[in-house]
CSV table of N, CA and C in Angstrom, one decimal:
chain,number,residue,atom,x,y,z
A,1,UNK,N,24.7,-3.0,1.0
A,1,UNK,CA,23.8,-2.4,0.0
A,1,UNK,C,23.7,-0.9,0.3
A,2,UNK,N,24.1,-0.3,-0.7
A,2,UNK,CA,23.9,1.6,-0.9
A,2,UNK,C,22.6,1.8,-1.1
A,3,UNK,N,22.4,2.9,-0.2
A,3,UNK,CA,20.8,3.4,-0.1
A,3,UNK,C,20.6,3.8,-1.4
A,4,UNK,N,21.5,4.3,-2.7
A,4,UNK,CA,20.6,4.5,-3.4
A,4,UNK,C,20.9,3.4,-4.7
A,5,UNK,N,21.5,1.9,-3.9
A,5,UNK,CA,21.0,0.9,-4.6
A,5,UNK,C,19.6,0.4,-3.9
A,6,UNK,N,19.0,0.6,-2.6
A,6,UNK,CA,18.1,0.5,-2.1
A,6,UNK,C,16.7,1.0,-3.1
A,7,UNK,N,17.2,2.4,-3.0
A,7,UNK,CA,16.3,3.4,-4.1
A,7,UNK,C,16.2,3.1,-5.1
A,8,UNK,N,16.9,3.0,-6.1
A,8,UNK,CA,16.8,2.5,-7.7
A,8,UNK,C,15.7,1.6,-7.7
A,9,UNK,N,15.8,0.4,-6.7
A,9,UNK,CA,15.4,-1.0,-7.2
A,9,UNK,C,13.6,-1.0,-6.6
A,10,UNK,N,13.7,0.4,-5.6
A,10,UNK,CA,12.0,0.2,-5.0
A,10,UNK,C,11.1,0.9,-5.6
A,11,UNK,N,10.9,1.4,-6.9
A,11,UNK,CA,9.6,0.8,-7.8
A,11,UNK,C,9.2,-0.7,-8.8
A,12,UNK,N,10.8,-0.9,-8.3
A,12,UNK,CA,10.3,-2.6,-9.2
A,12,UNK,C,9.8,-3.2,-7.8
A,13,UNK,N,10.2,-2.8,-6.6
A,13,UNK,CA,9.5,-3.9,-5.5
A,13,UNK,C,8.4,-3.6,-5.0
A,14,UNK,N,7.8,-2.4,-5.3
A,14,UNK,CA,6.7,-1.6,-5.3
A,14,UNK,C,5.9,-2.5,-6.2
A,15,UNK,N,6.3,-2.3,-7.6
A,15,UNK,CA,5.4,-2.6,-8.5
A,15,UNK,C,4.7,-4.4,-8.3
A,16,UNK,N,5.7,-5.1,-8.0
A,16,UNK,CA,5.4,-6.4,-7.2
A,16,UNK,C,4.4,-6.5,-6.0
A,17,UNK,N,4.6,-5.6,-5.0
A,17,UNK,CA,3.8,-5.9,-3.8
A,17,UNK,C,2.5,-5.5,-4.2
A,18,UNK,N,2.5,-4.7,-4.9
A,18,UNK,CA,1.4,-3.9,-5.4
A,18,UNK,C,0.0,-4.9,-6.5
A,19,UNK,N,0.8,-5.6,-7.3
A,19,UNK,CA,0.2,-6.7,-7.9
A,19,UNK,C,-0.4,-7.7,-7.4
A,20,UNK,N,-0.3,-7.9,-6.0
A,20,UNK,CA,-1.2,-8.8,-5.1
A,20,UNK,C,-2.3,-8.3,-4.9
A,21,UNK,N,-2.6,-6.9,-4.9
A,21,UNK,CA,-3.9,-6.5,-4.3
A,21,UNK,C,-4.8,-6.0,-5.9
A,22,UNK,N,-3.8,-6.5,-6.6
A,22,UNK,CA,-4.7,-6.8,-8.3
A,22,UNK,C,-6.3,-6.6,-8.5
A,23,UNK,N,-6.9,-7.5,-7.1
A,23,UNK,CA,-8.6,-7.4,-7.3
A,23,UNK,C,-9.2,-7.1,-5.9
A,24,UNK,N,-8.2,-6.6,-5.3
A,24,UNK,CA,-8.8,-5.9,-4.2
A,24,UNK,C,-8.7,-4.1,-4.6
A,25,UNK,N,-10.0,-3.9,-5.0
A,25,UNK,CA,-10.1,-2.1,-5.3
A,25,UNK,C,-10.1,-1.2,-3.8
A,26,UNK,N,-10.4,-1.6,-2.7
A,26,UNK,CA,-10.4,-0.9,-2.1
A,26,UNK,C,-8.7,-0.5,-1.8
A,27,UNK,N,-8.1,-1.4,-2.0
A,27,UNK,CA,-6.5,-1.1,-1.4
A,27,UNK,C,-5.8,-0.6,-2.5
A,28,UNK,N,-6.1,-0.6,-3.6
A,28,UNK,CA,-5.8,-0.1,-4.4
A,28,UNK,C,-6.0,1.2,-4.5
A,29,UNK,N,-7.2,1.9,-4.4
A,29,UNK,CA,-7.4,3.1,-4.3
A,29,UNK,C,-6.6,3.4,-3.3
A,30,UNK,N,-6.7,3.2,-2.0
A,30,UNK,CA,-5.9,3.9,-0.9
A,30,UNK,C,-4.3,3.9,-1.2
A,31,UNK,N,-3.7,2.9,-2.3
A,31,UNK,CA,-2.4,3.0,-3.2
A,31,UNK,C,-2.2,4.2,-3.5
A,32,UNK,N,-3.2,4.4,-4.5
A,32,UNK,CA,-3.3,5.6,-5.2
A,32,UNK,C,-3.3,6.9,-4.2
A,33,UNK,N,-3.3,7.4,-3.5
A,33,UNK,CA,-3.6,8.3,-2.7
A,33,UNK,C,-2.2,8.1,-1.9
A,34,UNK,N,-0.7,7.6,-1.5
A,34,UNK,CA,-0.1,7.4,-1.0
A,34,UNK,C,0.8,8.6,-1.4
A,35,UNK,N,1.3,9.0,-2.9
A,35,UNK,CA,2.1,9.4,-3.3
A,35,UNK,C,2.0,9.3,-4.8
A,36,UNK,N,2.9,9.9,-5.9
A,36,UNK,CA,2.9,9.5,-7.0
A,36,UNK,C,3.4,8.6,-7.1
A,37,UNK,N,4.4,7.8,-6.9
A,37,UNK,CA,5.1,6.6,-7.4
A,37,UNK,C,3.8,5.4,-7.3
A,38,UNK,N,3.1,5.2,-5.8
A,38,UNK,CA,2.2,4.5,-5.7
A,38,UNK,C,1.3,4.5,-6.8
A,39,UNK,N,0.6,6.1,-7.2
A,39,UNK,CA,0.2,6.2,-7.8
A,39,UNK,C,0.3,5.9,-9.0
A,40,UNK,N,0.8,5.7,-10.0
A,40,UNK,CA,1.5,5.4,-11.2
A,40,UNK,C,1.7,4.2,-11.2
A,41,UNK,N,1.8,3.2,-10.2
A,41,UNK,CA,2.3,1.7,-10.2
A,41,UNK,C,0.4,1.3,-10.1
A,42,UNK,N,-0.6,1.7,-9.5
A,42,UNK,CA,-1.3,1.1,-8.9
A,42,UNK,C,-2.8,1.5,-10.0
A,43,UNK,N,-2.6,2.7,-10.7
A,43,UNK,CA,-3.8,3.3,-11.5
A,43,UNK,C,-3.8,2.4,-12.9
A,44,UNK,N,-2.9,1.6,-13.5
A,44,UNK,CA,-3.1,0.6,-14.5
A,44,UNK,C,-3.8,-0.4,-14.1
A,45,UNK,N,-3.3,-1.0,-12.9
A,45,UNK,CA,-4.3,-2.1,-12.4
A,45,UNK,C,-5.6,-1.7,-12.2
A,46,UNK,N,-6.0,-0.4,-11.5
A,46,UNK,CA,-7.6,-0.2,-11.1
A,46,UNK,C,-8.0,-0.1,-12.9
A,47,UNK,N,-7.3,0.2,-14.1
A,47,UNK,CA,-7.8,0.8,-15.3
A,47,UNK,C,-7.8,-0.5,-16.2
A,48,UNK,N,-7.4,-1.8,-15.4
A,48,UNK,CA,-7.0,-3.0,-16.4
A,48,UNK,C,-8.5,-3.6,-17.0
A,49,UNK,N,-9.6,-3.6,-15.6
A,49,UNK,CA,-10.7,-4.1,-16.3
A,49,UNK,C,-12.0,-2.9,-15.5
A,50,UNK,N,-12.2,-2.0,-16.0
A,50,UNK,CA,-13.0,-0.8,-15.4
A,50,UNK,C,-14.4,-1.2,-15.2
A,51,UNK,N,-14.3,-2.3,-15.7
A,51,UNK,CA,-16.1,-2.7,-15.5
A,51,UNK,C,-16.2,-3.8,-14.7
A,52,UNK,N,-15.3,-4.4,-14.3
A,52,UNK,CA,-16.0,-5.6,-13.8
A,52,UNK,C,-16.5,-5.3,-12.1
A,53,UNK,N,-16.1,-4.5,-11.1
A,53,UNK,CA,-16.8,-4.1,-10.1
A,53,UNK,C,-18.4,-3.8,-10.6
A,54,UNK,N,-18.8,-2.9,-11.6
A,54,UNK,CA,-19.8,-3.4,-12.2
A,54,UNK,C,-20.4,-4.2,-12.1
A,55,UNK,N,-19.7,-5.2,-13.0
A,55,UNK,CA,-20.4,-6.3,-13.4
A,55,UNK,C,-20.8,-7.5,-12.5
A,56,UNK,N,-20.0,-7.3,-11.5
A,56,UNK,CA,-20.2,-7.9,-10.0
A,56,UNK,C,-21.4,-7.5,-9.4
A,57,UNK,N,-21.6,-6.1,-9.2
A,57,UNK,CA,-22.5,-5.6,-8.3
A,57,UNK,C,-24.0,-6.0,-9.1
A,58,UNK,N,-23.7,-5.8,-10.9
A,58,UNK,CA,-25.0,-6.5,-11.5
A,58,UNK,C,-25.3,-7.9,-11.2
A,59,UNK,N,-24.7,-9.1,-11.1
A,59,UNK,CA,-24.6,-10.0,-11.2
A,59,UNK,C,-25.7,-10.5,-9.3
A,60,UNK,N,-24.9,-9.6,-8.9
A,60,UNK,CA,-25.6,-9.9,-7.6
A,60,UNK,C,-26.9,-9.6,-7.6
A,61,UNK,N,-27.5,-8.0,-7.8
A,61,UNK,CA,-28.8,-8.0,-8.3
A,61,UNK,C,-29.2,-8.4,-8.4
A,62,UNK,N,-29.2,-9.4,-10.0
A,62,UNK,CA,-29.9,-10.2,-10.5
A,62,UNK,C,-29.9,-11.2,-9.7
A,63,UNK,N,-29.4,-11.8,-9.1
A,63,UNK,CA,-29.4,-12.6,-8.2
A,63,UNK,C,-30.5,-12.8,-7.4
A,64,UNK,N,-30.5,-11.3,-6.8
A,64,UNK,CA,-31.2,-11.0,-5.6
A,64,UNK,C,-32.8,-11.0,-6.4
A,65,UNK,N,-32.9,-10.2,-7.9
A,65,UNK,CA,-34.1,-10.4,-8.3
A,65,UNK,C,-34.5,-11.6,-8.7
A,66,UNK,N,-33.7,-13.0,-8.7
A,66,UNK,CA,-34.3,-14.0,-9.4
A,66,UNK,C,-34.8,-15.0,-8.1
A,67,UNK,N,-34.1,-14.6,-7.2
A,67,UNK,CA,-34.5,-15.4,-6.0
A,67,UNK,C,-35.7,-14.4,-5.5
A,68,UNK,N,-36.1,-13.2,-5.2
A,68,UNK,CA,-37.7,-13.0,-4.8
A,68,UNK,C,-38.8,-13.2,-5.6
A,69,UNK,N,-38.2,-13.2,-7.2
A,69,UNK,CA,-39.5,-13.8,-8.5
A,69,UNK,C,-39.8,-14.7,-8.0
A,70,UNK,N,-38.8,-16.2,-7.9
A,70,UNK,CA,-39.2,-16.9,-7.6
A,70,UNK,C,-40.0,-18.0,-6.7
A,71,UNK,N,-39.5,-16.8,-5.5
A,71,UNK,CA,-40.4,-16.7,-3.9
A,71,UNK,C,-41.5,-16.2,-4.0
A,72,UNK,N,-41.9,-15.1,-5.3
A,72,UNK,CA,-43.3,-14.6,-5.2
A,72,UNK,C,-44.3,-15.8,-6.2
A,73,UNK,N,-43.5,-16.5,-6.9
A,73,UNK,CA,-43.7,-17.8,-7.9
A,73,UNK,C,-44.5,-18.6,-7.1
A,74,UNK,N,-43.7,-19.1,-6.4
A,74,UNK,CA,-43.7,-20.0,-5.8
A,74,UNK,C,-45.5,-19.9,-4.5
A,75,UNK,N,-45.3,-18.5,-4.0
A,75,UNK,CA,-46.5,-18.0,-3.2
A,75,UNK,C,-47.4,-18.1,-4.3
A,76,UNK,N,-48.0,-18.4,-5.3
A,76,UNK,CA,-49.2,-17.8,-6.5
A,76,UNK,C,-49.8,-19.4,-6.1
């Protein structure tokens, strides 16, 4: 195999490896920061659902507020 059949084919193998860390944002960002190519393969995925790290971090809150309501409930 010719290095620049090597080359041609490594942003499709880029774009593959890259799709495993789909819902891991921290690896993703650090994707992004690698180079452009990384960059460009890896900024659709962080842009695919922009809220849901959000919506995680709300989810837990509430969480965290419905379990001390209820601990102060419970104390009355």
């Amino acid at each position: 195999m010719t290095c620049s059949k090597i080359f041609s084919e490594l942003p499709e193998l880029l774009s593959e490896i890259i799709q495993y860390f789909r819902c891991d944002f921290s690896a993703l960002h650090s994707c992004i920061l690698v180079d452009r190519l990384w960059c460009r393969l890896a900024i659709p995925l962080l842009w695919e659902n922009p809220f849901s790290i959000i919506h995680r971090e709300t989810v837990t809150l509430l969480n965290i507020i419905k379990f001390v309501l209820l601990k102060f409930i419970w104390l009355i």
